[in-house]
Coordinates of C-alpha atoms in Angstrom, one line a residue:
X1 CA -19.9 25.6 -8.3
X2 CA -19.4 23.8 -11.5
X3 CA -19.6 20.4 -12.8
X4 CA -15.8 19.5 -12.4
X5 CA -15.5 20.8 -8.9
X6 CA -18.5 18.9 -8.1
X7 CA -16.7 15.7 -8.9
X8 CA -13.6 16.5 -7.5
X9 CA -15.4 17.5 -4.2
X10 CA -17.1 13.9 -4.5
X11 CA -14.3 12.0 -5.4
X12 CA -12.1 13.6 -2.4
X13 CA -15.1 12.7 0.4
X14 CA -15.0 8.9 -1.5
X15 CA -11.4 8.7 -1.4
X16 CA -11.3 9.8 2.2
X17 CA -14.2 6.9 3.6
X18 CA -14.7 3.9 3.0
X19 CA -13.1 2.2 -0.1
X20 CA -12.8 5.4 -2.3
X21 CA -12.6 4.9 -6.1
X22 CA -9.6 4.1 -8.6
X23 CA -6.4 3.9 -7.7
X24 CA -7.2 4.6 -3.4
X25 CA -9.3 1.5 -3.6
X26 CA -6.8 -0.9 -5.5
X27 CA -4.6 0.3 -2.8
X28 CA -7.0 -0.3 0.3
X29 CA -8.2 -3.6 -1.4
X30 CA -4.8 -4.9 -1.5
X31 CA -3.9 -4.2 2.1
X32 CA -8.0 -5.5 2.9
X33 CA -6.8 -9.0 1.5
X34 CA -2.7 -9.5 1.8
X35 CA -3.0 -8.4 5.2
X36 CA -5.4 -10.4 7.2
X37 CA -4.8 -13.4 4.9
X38 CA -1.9 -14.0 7.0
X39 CA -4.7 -15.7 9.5
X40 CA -6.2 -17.8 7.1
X41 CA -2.5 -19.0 6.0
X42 CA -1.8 -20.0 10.1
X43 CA -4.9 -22.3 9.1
X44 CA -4.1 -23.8 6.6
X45 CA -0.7 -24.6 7.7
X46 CA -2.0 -26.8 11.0
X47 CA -4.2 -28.6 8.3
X48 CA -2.0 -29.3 5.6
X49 CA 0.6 -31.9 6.0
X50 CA 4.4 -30.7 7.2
X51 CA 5.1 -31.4 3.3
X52 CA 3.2 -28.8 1.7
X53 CA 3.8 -26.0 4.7
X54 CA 7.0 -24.8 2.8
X55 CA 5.1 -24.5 -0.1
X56 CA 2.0 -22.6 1.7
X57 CA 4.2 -20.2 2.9
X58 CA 6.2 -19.7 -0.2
X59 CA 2.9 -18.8 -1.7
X60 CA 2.1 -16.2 0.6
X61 CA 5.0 -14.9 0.7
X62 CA 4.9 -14.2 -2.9
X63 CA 1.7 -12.7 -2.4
X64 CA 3.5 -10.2 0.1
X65 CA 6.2 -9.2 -2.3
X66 CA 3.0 -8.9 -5.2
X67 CA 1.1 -6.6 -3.2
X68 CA 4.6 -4.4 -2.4
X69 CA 5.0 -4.2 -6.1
X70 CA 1.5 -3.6 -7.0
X71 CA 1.9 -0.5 -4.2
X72 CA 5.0 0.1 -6.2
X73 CA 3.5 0.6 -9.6
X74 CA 0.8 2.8 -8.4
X75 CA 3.5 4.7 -7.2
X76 CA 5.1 4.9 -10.9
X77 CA 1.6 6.0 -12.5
X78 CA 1.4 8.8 -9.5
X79 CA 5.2 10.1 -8.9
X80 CA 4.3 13.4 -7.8
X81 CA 1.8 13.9 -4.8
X82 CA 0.3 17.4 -6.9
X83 CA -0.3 14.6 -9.5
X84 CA -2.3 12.2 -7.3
X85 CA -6.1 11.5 -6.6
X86 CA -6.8 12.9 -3.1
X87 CA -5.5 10.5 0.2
X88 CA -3.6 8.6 -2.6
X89 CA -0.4 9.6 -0.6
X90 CA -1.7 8.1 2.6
X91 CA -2.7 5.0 1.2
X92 CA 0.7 4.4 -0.9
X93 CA 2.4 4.9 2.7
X94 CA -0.3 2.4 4.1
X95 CA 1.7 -0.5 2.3
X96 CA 3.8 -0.8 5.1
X97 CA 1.5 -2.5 6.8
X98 CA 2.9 -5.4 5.4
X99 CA 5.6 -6.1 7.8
X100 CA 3.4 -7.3 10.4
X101 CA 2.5 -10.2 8.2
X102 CA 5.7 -10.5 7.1
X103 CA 7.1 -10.6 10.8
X104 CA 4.7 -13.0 12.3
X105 CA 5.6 -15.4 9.5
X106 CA 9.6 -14.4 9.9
X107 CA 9.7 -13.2 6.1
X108 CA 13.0 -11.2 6.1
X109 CA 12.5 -9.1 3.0
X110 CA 8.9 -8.5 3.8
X111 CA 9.9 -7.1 7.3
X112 CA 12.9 -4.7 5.2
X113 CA 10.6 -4.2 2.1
X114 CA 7.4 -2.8 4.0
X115 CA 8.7 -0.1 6.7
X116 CA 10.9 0.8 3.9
X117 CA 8.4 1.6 1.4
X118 CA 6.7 3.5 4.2
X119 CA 9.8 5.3 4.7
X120 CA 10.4 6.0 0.9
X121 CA 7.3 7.4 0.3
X122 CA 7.6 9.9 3.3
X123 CA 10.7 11.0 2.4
X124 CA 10.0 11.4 -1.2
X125 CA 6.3 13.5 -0.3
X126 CA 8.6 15.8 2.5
X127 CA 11.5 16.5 -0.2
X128 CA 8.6 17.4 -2.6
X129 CA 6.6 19.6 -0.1
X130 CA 9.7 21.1 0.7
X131 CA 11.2 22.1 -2.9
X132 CA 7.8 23.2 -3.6
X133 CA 7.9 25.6 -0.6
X134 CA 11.4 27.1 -1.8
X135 CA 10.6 27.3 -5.1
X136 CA 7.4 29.7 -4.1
X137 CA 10.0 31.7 -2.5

């Protein structure tokens, strides 16, 4: 086995556990923090006054909508799934994990943004595995 095989062996088993390296663990550190900081946001919004609890939410909300977009320009960098690290596909479709935040905080475009990213990036992997398969034909 040589050197580069090696390392893409190694980089595939890091992608699949744990955190995984480059662009696999921007992904999973986004959905590690945006997600569950929904919790911490319910917290702070029984301590703050009723004055600021617009503005808290607005905040997160935000936050929502940056992590879809950061999901989104991964996406840009890695537009074909031949082109991607390994289990970047899975993690890209992982982003719509943001609509349970976004639904227990009754964020509209969070709960249409997040399944639908999900969606688009299951459609766009099927439509490429499929051309691939009838173009080998």
């Amino acid at each position: 086995m040589d050197l580069n095989s090696a390392q893409r062996i190694s980089q595939a088993e890091a992608a699949r556990t744990g955190l995984g390296t480059g662009p696999n663990r921007r992904l999973r550190l986004t959905l590690l923090i945006g997600m569950p900081m929904v919790f911490l946001v319910f917290g702070i919004l029984i301590l703050v006054p009723k004055s600021l609890r617009d503005e808290v939410l607005h905040a997160y909300e935000a936050g929502i909508i940056g992590c879809l977009l950061h999901y989104a320009w991964v996406f840009a960098k890695y537009p074909q799934h031949a082109g991607r690290p390994p289990y970047l596909t899975r993690d890209l479709a992982m982003g719509g994990g943001f609509y349970l935040p976004s639904l227990m905080l009754g964020f509209w475009p969070g709960m249409i943004a997040a399944p639908a990213w999900a969606l688009f990036v299951g459609i766009t992997y099927a439509v490429e595995v499929t051309r691939g398969r009838n173009d080998h034909r």
